Short mmCIF file of C-alpha atoms in Angstrom, two decimals:
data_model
loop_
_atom_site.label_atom_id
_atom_site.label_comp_id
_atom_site.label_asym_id
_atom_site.label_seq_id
_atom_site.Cartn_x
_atom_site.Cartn_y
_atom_site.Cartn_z
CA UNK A 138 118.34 -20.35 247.90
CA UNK A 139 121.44 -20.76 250.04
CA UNK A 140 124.71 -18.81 249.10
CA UNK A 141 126.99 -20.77 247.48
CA UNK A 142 130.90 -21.12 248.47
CA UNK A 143 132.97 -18.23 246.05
CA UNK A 144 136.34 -19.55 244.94
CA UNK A 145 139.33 -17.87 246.46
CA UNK A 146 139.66 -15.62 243.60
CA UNK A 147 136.07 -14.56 244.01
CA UNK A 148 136.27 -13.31 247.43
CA UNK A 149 139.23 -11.99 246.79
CA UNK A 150 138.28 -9.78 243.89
CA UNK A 151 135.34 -8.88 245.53
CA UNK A 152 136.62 -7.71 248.64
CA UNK A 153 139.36 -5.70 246.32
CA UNK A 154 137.08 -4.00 244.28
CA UNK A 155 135.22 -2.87 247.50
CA UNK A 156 138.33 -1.71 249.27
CA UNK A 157 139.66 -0.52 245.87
CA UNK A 158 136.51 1.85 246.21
CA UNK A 159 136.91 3.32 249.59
CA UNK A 160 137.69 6.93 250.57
CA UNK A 161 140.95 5.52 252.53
CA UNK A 162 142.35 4.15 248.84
CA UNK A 163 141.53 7.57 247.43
CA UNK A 164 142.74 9.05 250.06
CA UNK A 165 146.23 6.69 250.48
CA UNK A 166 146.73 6.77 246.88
CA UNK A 167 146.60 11.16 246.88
CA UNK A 168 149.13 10.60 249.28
CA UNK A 169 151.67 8.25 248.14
CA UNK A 170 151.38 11.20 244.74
CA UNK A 171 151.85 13.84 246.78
CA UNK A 172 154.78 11.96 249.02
CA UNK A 173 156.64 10.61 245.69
CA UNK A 174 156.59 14.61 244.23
CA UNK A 175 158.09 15.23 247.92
CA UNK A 176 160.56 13.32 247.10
CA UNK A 177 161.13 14.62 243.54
CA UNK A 178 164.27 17.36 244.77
CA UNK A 179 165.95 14.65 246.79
CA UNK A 180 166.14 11.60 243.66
CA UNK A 181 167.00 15.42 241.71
CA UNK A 182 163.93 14.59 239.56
CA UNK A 183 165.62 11.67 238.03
CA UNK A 184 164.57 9.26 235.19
CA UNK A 185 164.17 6.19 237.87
CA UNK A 186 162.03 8.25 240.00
CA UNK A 187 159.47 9.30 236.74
CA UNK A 188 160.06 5.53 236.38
CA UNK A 189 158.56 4.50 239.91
CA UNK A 190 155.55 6.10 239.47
CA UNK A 191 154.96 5.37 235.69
CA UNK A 192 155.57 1.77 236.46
CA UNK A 193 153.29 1.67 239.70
CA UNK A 194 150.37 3.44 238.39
CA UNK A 195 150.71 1.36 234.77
CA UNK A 196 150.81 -2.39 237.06
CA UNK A 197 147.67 -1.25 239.32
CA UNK A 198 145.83 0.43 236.43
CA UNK A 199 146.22 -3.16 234.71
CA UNK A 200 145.04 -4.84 236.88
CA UNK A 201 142.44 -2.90 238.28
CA UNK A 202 140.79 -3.24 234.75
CA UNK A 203 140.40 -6.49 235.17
CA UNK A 204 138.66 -6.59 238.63
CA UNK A 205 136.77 -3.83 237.86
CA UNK A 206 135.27 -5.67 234.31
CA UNK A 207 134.80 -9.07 236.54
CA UNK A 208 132.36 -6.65 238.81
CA UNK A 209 130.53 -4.80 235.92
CA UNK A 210 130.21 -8.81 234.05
CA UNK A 211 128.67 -9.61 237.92
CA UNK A 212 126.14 -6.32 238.10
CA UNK A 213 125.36 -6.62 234.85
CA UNK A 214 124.10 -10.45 235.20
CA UNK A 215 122.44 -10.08 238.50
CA UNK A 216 120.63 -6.89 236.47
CA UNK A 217 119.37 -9.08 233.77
CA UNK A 218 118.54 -11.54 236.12
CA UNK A 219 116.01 -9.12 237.91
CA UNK A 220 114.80 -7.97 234.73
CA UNK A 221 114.39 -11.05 233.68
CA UNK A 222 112.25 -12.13 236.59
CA UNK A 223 110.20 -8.64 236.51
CA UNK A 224 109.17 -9.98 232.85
CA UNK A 225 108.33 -13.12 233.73
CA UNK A 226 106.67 -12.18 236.48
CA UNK A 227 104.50 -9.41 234.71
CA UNK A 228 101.24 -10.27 232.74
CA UNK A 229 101.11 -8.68 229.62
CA UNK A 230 104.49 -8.62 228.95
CA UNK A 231 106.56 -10.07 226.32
CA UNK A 232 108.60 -12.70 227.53
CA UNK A 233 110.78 -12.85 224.07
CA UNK A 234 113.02 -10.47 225.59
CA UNK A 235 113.88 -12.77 228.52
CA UNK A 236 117.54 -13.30 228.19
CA UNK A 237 118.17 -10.16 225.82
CA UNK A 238 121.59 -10.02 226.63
CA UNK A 239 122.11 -12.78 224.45
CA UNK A 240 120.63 -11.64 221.69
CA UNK A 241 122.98 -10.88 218.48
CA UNK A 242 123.42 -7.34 217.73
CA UNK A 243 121.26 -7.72 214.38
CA UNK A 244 118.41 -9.24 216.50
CA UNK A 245 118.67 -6.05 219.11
CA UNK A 246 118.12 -3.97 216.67
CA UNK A 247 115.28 -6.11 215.28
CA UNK A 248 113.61 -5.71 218.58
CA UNK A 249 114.54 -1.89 218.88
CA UNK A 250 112.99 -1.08 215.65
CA UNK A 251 109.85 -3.23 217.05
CA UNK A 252 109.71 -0.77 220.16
CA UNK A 253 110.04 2.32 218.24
CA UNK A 254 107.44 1.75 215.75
CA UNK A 255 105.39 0.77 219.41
CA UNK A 256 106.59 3.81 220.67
CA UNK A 257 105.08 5.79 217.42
CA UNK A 258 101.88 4.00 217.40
CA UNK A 259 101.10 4.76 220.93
CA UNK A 260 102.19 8.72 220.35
CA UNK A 261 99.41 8.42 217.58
CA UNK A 262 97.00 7.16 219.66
CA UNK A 263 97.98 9.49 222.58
CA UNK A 264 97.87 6.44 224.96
CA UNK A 265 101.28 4.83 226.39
CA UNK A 266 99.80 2.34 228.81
CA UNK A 267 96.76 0.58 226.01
CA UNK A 268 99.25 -1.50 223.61
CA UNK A 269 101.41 -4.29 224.24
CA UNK A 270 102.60 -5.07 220.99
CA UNK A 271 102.90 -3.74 217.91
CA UNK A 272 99.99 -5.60 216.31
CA UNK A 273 97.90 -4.69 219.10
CA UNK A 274 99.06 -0.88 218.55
CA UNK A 275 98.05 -0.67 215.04
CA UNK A 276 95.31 -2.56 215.51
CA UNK A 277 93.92 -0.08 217.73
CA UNK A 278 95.40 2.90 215.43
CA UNK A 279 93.46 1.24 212.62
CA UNK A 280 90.12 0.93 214.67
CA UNK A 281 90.69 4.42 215.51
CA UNK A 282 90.82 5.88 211.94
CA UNK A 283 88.13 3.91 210.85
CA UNK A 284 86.14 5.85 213.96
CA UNK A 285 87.52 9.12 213.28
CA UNK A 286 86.50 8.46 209.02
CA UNK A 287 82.99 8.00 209.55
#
């Protein structure tokens, strides 16, 4: 599949987050600190200069928030999407938790409760890799204590 054309904004944010991210930002942003406490003695430690860095920091901090969420919303999908391929790709696996992300939270914890009784079941039968659902698990835990009763 061909890359598609980003929107201004796109490229834009992308390109700031990476650059955002660099050792010269880290490194240009200690400075500019230590260069406005330089300056501290000269402004006499005034209210306007605490104002120039309160207001600086508070402005990039806001919107670094925001280009920093649109990147985690972009890892995040491209995350599921690879999970979501490994599942449908995998035999044996359950394909009802393709698209999991947009699950409500009741159903999450539907399916979490599934996995931990899975989880249990497979501790009592001492074998993690056998079971691929929870039927299956006590299936075999049931066929197990029948084997172990006689």
């Amino acid at each position: 599949m061909a890359a598609t054309k980003q929107s201004f904004f796109g490229r834009f944010a992308e390109k700031t987050t990476q650059y955002s991210g660099s050792t010269a930002v880290f490194v240009s942003a200690v400075g500019l600190v230590l260069l406005w406490a330089a300056t501290g003695p000269f402004f006499q430690y005034s209210e306007t200069w605490q104002l120039v860095i309160n207001t600086s920091t508070t402005i990039i901090t806001f919107l670094m928030v925001f280009l920093i969420q649109r990147a985690q919303n972009k890892d995040s999908l491209v995350l599921h999407l690879k999970l979501n391929e490994l599942l449908a790709a995998t035999k044996g696996a359950s394909n009802r938790l393709i698209n999991a992300q947009d699950f409500s939270e009741e159903e999450i914890k539907l399916i979490h409760q599934f996995y931990c009784l899975l989880a249990e079941k497979a501790k009592e039968d001492n074998d993690l890799g056998e079971t691929h659902s929870v039927e299956e698990a006590e299936d075999n835990h049931h066929e197990k204590l029948a084997a172990h009763r006689e």
